[in-house]
């Protein structure tokens, strides 16, 4: 029986070609490891005896077999042979590199010792990984999450459907990503929803008319101010409203109905003056309404309608001013943009300046002479059916058009369904695949009475097939249990497309996989660069970065109007767009990931520039600006999005900010808090005002709290000069000056944003390693283990020569054994 190593080498030769080609690929993946780790060892020599001496002096008093603090015992492990216990030593490396241990207040080695011991352990473990790579084992079955499902339907059916209303939500794993196979289970309820979604999507794509008119309502967020142009799809000179991307299922007549925003007494806002409201489809004006200005009789007192009503005629008008805002219009099938907006009127208001209202006062104000606002848009229909129309999805599906007289419908159906199956299943369609889909086509053709009905039922069957819903990686029958083997080119193509696009492989990628050339180094590099240049790579922002940085939690940000009267949904939307535009620009321009921390620029509109105190920016359009003061802004750490989602509605939280920094920037997540932790008091002892720092110091007086907070709080304190919505400040509301200094667990003192940023950039490989580990976890759809850490370090070492550019890190991940190989099951 050949050994595991011999089997791995034999499989590599079979997968990669002749020995010369195998050696070339092996060198691409591994050879640099020996140079890199050797250089590290030469620069920072340390022996096993040095490691043991450091552990005995600083660590084993807590981490021993009797106490096992943190579940770690270091008194009996062999420091001279780290490869015998790689899991333990990887935990040690992580603590050494982050400076988290020993805890604050305990004796600590000097920085040279930290680096020497960590480098020696890394060198030994990395050499062992280079000689015998352990790529780990991804889940055999990996369900598509909602985002991947939506993108897959978009790419092979040319149909963009909001599947959030069709499919249940996905859980987020401990990795922070919702594409982790371990949490993407399949229940009976989910299967029922997939069946329902498949029917709806297949009918929309083929263009079969619905069984009856539908009615869908789109609401505009209540706290979204509508004083400016609301979306790029709306015309210049417009104000407020909303732009809705809607797929009209068939040619026909549709109803568009508009509801206007009201106060708590149901009075329509802004009815004191006449205002023009436009309805447009794909930019073409359909109907212009005039709302407001028609009330008669005595109005209710301004902002006091809750206590005294107006005359009955006035009441009737402001209560029912939007009852007739509806229009019926013929619309061709397909994706359209329905725009509803006001014609913007420019004037300078007269009279006493009105302070912006918020909270309860705003909810009772009918804003009688202010701006009306759109509350909802409803679309119903079709009421008078026409034809199926010519839509992008029909063009993507119907590669042939059968001639009924020629009796070639089944041949055309075979062509259509075979092409769809190849894209959806991410591999060549087999005869069994075709037979299954054609049996459903025959049934649909018979029962529906048309060729289109047959294709629809075949497509519906395809959309619930396990080969579409699940990504499956099966061990080849010839591979021994526990052996390492290379993935097939088709499997690599699926990994690559779902990593970079969160979607299916396209024709170019699938063809290279089918030809068996994808894993050749030059072809693989060319495909990665091509895919990064494709607009679909924006999913690295929408899916990878937004989850890595927790941007999806922005929807949960709330600002109390008393301490934060500037809060509204426009500001939160601006926060999100700033960070997304910033991330997209660094990816598009292939900048160094270090620029995420060091950049002196960002993207703002007038609303955000006013919040940041940046002069000379006007209008809703975002544009790139250079920060005039890098002490207050610069890089992600100064983005309002990240500062607000790590705060409470009424105040900042150094704990939340410190935890976020440890988790997302330093890749050193702190332990979970115990269940009985008391809440931080709102004020100091005796009700006197106290800063957050002072209250946390009292909280840390408890020994059970002190150890964790000594690690979590300092990074958060460095950002304390940003308030709960990310605005710059120099003192607390009660007048006390803000102290943004912090002593890190390593003993280093930093001052504010500038000091924190400088500290992080002084160790560029650490932040680059965080990005690399997050990328690898996202690419694999699983949590990283100790055997993945040598691959991460190799990615970082290789990327250093290219200034840690995005493309260098991504290519390093794709070339790594963890991405290209897999360990067979032992059972």
GROMACS .gro file of N, CA, C and O in nm, residues 668-742:
model
  300
  668UNK      N    1  -0.762   3.894   1.596
  668UNK     CA    2  -0.739   3.838   1.729
  668UNK      C    3  -0.865   3.855   1.811
  668UNK      O    4  -0.868   3.933   1.907
  669UNK      N    5  -0.974   3.786   1.773
  669UNK     CA    6  -1.102   3.809   1.841
  669UNK      C    7  -1.094   3.777   1.988
  669UNK      O    8  -1.037   3.674   2.027
  670UNK      N    9  -1.150   3.863   2.072
  670UNK     CA   10  -1.148   3.836   2.216
  670UNK      C   11  -1.250   3.731   2.253
  670UNK      O   12  -1.342   3.701   2.175
  671UNK      N   13  -1.238   3.673   2.372
  671UNK     CA   14  -1.337   3.574   2.414
  671UNK      C   15  -1.473   3.639   2.438
  671UNK      O   16  -1.483   3.759   2.462
  672UNK      N   17  -1.578   3.557   2.434
  672UNK     CA   18  -1.712   3.607   2.461
  672UNK      C   19  -1.724   3.645   2.608
  672UNK      O   20  -1.663   3.582   2.694
  673UNK      N   21  -1.805   3.748   2.637
  673UNK     CA   22  -1.819   3.789   2.777
  673UNK      C   23  -1.901   3.688   2.855
  673UNK      O   24  -1.982   3.614   2.798
  674UNK      N   25  -1.882   3.682   2.986
  674UNK     CA   26  -1.966   3.594   3.068
  674UNK      C   27  -2.111   3.642   3.066
  674UNK      O   28  -2.138   3.758   3.036
  675UNK      N   29  -2.206   3.555   3.098
  675UNK     CA   30  -2.347   3.590   3.082
  675UNK      C   31  -2.399   3.691   3.183
  675UNK      O   32  -2.504   3.751   3.161
  676UNK      N   33  -2.330   3.712   3.294
  676UNK     CA   34  -2.385   3.797   3.400
  676UNK      C   35  -2.315   3.932   3.410
  676UNK      O   36  -2.308   3.992   3.518
  677UNK      N   37  -2.262   3.982   3.298
  677UNK     CA   38  -2.192   4.110   3.302
  677UNK      C   39  -2.294   4.223   3.319
  677UNK      O   40  -2.388   4.235   3.241
  678UNK      N   41  -2.279   4.310   3.420
  678UNK     CA   42  -2.373   4.421   3.437
  678UNK      C   43  -2.353   4.528   3.331
  678UNK      O   44  -2.243   4.544   3.278
  679UNK      N   45  -2.461   4.599   3.300
  679UNK     CA   46  -2.453   4.706   3.201
  679UNK      C   47  -2.373   4.823   3.258
  679UNK      O   48  -2.371   4.847   3.379
  680UNK      N   49  -2.307   4.896   3.171
  680UNK     CA   50  -2.231   5.014   3.213
  680UNK      C   51  -2.329   5.122   3.256
  680UNK      O   52  -2.424   5.153   3.184
  681UNK      N   53  -2.312   5.181   3.375
  681UNK     CA   54  -2.405   5.285   3.418
  681UNK      C   55  -2.401   5.407   3.327
  681UNK      O   56  -2.298   5.438   3.267
  682UNK      N   57  -2.515   5.477   3.318
  682UNK     CA   58  -2.523   5.595   3.232
  682UNK      C   59  -2.447   5.714   3.290
  682UNK      O   60  -2.405   5.802   3.215
  683UNK      N   61  -2.434   5.718   3.421
  683UNK     CA   62  -2.367   5.830   3.485
  683UNK      C   63  -2.273   5.777   3.593
  683UNK      O   64  -2.269   5.657   3.623
  684UNK      N   65  -2.198   5.868   3.652
  684UNK     CA   66  -2.105   5.830   3.756
  684UNK      C   67  -2.173   5.813   3.891
  684UNK      O   68  -2.296   5.819   3.903
  685UNK      N   69  -2.092   5.792   3.992
  685UNK     CA   70  -2.146   5.773   4.127
  685UNK      C   71  -2.216   5.901   4.172
  685UNK      O   72  -2.169   6.012   4.151
  686UNK      N   73  -2.333   5.882   4.237
  686UNK     CA   74  -2.410   5.997   4.283
  686UNK      C   75  -2.477   6.073   4.171
  686UNK      O   76  -2.524   6.185   4.192
  687UNK      N   77  -2.481   6.016   4.050
  687UNK     CA   78  -2.546   6.082   3.938
  687UNK      C   79  -2.463   6.188   3.871
  687UNK      O   80  -2.511   6.257   3.780
  688UNK      N   81  -2.336   6.205   3.911
  688UNK     CA   82  -2.253   6.308   3.849
  688UNK      C   83  -2.207   6.264   3.710
  688UNK      O   84  -2.193   6.144   3.684
  689UNK      N   85  -2.185   6.360   3.619
  689UNK     CA   86  -2.137   6.325   3.485
  689UNK      C   87  -1.999   6.260   3.490
  689UNK      O   88  -1.912   6.304   3.567
  690UNK      N   89  -1.982   6.157   3.412
  690UNK     CA   90  -1.853   6.090   3.402
  690UNK      C   91  -1.830   6.051   3.257
  690UNK      O   92  -1.924   6.019   3.184
  691UNK      N   93  -1.705   6.052   3.216
  691UNK     CA   94  -1.671   6.005   3.082
  691UNK      C   95  -1.685   5.853   3.074
  691UNK      O   96  -1.689   5.784   3.177
  692UNK      N   97  -1.692   5.804   2.952
  692UNK     CA   98  -1.699   5.659   2.933
  692UNK      C   99  -1.574   5.592   2.989
  692UNK      O  100  -1.581   5.484   3.048
  693UNK      N  101  -1.460   5.657   2.975
  693UNK     CA  102  -1.336   5.600   3.028
  693UNK      C  103  -1.344   5.582   3.179
  693UNK      O  104  -1.306   5.477   3.233
  694UNK      N  105  -1.396   5.683   3.248
  694UNK     CA  106  -1.405   5.674   3.394
  694UNK      C  107  -1.502   5.565   3.437
  694UNK      O  108  -1.476   5.491   3.533
  695UNK      N  109  -1.613   5.552   3.366
  695UNK     CA  110  -1.708   5.446   3.401
  695UNK      C  111  -1.651   5.308   3.374
  695UNK      O  112  -1.674   5.213   3.451
  696UNK      N  113  -1.576   5.294   3.266
  696UNK     CA  114  -1.514   5.165   3.237
  696UNK      C  115  -1.405   5.131   3.338
  696UNK      O  116  -1.383   5.014   3.369
  697UNK      N  117  -1.335   5.231   3.388
  697UNK     CA  118  -1.233   5.204   3.490
  697UNK      C  119  -1.297   5.145   3.615
  697UNK      O  120  -1.241   5.054   3.678
  698UNK      N  121  -1.414   5.195   3.653
  698UNK     CA  122  -1.483   5.136   3.768
  698UNK      C  123  -1.530   4.995   3.736
  698UNK      O  124  -1.529   4.906   3.821
  699UNK      N  125  -1.572   4.975   3.611
  699UNK     CA  126  -1.618   4.843   3.570
  699UNK      C  127  -1.503   4.742   3.574
  699UNK      O  128  -1.521   4.626   3.613
  700UNK      N  129  -1.382   4.787   3.539
  700UNK     CA  130  -1.267   4.698   3.536
  700UNK      C  131  -1.211   4.670   3.675
  700UNK      O  132  -1.115   4.593   3.687
  701UNK      N  133  -1.268   4.731   3.775
  701UNK     CA  134  -1.220   4.704   3.910
  701UNK      C  135  -1.241   4.559   3.949
  701UNK      O  136  -1.169   4.504   4.033
  702UNK      N  137  -1.340   4.494   3.885
  702UNK     CA  138  -1.364   4.352   3.910
  702UNK      C  139  -1.255   4.270   3.842
  702UNK      O  140  -1.231   4.285   3.721
  703UNK      N  141  -1.187   4.180   3.916
  703UNK     CA  142  -1.081   4.100   3.853
  703UNK      C  143  -1.130   4.015   3.737
  703UNK      O  144  -1.055   3.990   3.643
  704UNK      N  145  -1.256   3.971   3.742
  704UNK     CA  146  -1.308   3.888   3.633
  704UNK      C  147  -1.324   3.968   3.506
  704UNK      O  148  -1.328   3.911   3.396
  705UNK      N  149  -1.337   4.100   3.517
  705UNK     CA  150  -1.355   4.185   3.399
  705UNK      C  151  -1.222   4.243   3.349
  705UNK      O  152  -1.208   4.275   3.231
  706UNK      N  153  -1.128   4.259   3.442
  706UNK     CA  154  -1.007   4.334   3.410
  706UNK      C  155  -0.925   4.270   3.299
  706UNK      O  156  -0.874   4.340   3.211
  707UNK      N  157  -0.910   4.137   3.300
  707UNK     CA  158  -0.821   4.072   3.204
  707UNK      C  159  -0.865   4.096   3.061
  707UNK      O  160  -0.784   4.134   2.975
  708UNK      N  161  -0.994   4.075   3.033
  708UNK     CA  162  -1.042   4.093   2.896
  708UNK      C  163  -1.044   4.240   2.856
  708UNK      O  164  -1.008   4.277   2.744
  709UNK      N  165  -1.089   4.328   2.948
  709UNK     CA  166  -1.099   4.470   2.914
  709UNK      C  167  -0.962   4.533   2.895
  709UNK      O  168  -0.950   4.633   2.822
  710UNK      N  169  -0.860   4.479   2.958
  710UNK     CA  170  -0.725   4.532   2.936
  710UNK      C  171  -0.681   4.512   2.792
  710UNK      O  172  -0.598   4.587   2.739
  711UNK      N  173  -0.738   4.412   2.725
  711UNK     CA  174  -0.707   4.386   2.585
  711UNK      C  175  -0.805   4.457   2.492
  711UNK      O  176  -0.766   4.508   2.386
  712UNK      N  177  -0.934   4.466   2.530
  712UNK     CA  178  -1.037   4.517   2.441
  712UNK      C  179  -1.043   4.669   2.441
  712UNK      O  180  -1.054   4.732   2.335
  713UNK      N  181  -1.036   4.731   2.558
  713UNK     CA  182  -1.066   4.873   2.570
  713UNK      C  183  -0.965   4.967   2.504
  713UNK      O  184  -1.004   5.067   2.444
  714UNK      N  185  -0.833   4.942   2.516
  714UNK     CA  186  -0.738   5.042   2.465
  714UNK      C  187  -0.757   5.078   2.318
  714UNK      O  188  -0.757   5.198   2.286
  715UNK      N  189  -0.774   4.984   2.224
  715UNK     CA  190  -0.796   5.028   2.086
  715UNK      C  191  -0.921   5.115   2.071
  715UNK      O  192  -0.923   5.209   1.991
  716UNK      N  193  -1.024   5.084   2.149
  716UNK     CA  194  -1.146   5.165   2.143
  716UNK      C  195  -1.126   5.305   2.198
  716UNK      O  196  -1.183   5.402   2.146
  717UNK      N  197  -1.046   5.318   2.304
  717UNK     CA  198  -1.018   5.451   2.360
  717UNK      C  199  -0.949   5.541   2.257
  717UNK      O  200  -0.969   5.663   2.256
  718UNK      N  201  -0.868   5.482   2.171
  718UNK     CA  202  -0.796   5.562   2.071
  718UNK      C  203  -0.891   5.628   1.972
  718UNK      O  204  -0.853   5.725   1.905
  719UNK      N  205  -1.013   5.580   1.962
  719UNK     CA  206  -1.112   5.637   1.869
  719UNK      C  207  -1.219   5.716   1.943
  719UNK      O  208  -1.324   5.746   1.887
  720UNK      N  209  -1.193   5.751   2.067
  720UNK     CA  210  -1.296   5.817   2.149
  720UNK      C  211  -1.324   5.961   2.104
  720UNK      O  212  -1.426   6.019   2.143
  721UNK      N  213  -1.238   6.019   2.022
  721UNK     CA  214  -1.266   6.155   1.974
  721UNK      C  215  -1.372   6.158   1.863
  721UNK      O  216  -1.408   6.265   1.815
  722UNK      N  217  -1.420   6.041   1.823
  722UNK     CA  218  -1.535   6.032   1.732
  722UNK      C  219  -1.659   6.000   1.814
  722UNK      O  220  -1.658   5.907   1.895
  723UNK      N  221  -1.767   6.076   1.793
  723UNK     CA  222  -1.887   6.049   1.870
  723UNK      C  223  -1.961   5.927   1.814
  723UNK      O  224  -1.910   5.856   1.726
  724UNK      N  225  -2.081   5.902   1.864
  724UNK     CA  226  -2.153   5.781   1.826
  724UNK      C  227  -2.192   5.774   1.682
  724UNK      O  228  -2.225   5.665   1.632
  725UNK      N  229  -2.190   5.887   1.610
  725UNK     CA  230  -2.218   5.887   1.467
  725UNK      C  231  -2.094   5.922   1.385
  725UNK      O  232  -2.103   5.954   1.267
  726UNK      N  233  -1.976   5.917   1.447
  726UNK     CA  234  -1.852   5.936   1.374
  726UNK      C  235  -1.813   6.080   1.351
  726UNK      O  236  -1.720   6.107   1.275
  727UNK      N  237  -1.881   6.176   1.416
  727UNK     CA  238  -1.841   6.315   1.405
  727UNK      C  239  -1.725   6.343   1.500
  727UNK      O  240  -1.717   6.286   1.609
  728UNK      N  241  -1.636   6.434   1.458
  728UNK     CA  242  -1.519   6.466   1.540
  728UNK      C  243  -1.559   6.554   1.657
  728UNK      O  244  -1.644   6.642   1.645
  729UNK      N  245  -1.498   6.532   1.770
  729UNK     CA  246  -1.526   6.612   1.889
  729UNK      C  247  -1.400   6.620   1.973
  729UNK      O  248  -1.309   6.536   1.960
  730UNK      N  249  -1.395   6.720   2.059
  730UNK     CA  250  -1.279   6.736   2.147
  730UNK      C  251  -1.318   6.731   2.294
  730UNK      O  252  -1.231   6.727   2.380
  731UNK      N  253  -1.447   6.735   2.323
  731UNK     CA  254  -1.493   6.728   2.462
  731UNK      C  255  -1.626   6.656   2.469
  731UNK      O  256  -1.699   6.643   2.370
  732UNK      N  257  -1.658   6.607   2.588
  732UNK     CA  258  -1.785   6.540   2.613
  732UNK      C  259  -1.896   6.643   2.628
  732UNK      O  260  -1.868   6.763   2.652
  733UNK      N  261  -2.023   6.601   2.618
  733UNK     CA  262  -2.133   6.696   2.633
  733UNK      C  263  -2.130   6.772   2.766
  733UNK      O  264  -2.175   6.887   2.772
  734UNK      N  265  -2.075   6.711   2.871
  734UNK     CA  266  -2.071   6.781   3.000
  734UNK      C  267  -1.948   6.869   3.014
  734UNK      O  268  -1.924   6.927   3.121
  735UNK      N  269  -1.869   6.884   2.904
  735UNK     CA  270  -1.760   6.980   2.902
  735UNK      C  271  -1.623   6.925   2.931
  735UNK      O  272  -1.523   6.995   2.913
  736UNK      N  273  -1.612   6.802   2.976
  736UNK     CA  274  -1.481   6.744   3.008
  736UNK      C  275  -1.404   6.715   2.879
  736UNK      O  276  -1.462   6.667   2.781
  737UNK      N  277  -1.275   6.744   2.876
  737UNK     CA  278  -1.196   6.713   2.755
  737UNK      C  279  -1.184   6.563   2.734
  737UNK      O  280  -1.184   6.485   2.830
  738UNK      N  281  -1.170   6.523   2.609
  738UNK     CA  282  -1.162   6.381   2.575
  738UNK      C  283  -1.016   6.337   2.576
  738UNK      O  284  -0.930   6.401   2.514
  739UNK      N  285  -0.991   6.228   2.643
  739UNK     CA  286  -0.859   6.167   2.648
  739UNK      C  287  -0.860   6.047   2.554
  739UNK      O  288  -0.924   5.946   2.581
  740UNK      N  289  -0.792   6.058   2.438
  740UNK     CA  290  -0.789   5.950   2.340
  740UNK      C  291  -0.659   5.873   2.343
  740UNK      O  292  -0.625   5.804   2.247
  741UNK      N  293  -0.587   5.881   2.453
  741UNK     CA  294  -0.465   5.802   2.466
  741UNK      C  295  -0.500   5.661   2.512
  741UNK      O  296  -0.604   5.638   2.573
  742UNK      N  297  -0.413   5.569   2.480
  742UNK     CA  298  -0.439   5.430   2.516
  742UNK      C  299  -0.307   5.355   2.529
  742UNK      O  300  -0.214   5.378   2.450
   0.00000   0.00000   0.00000
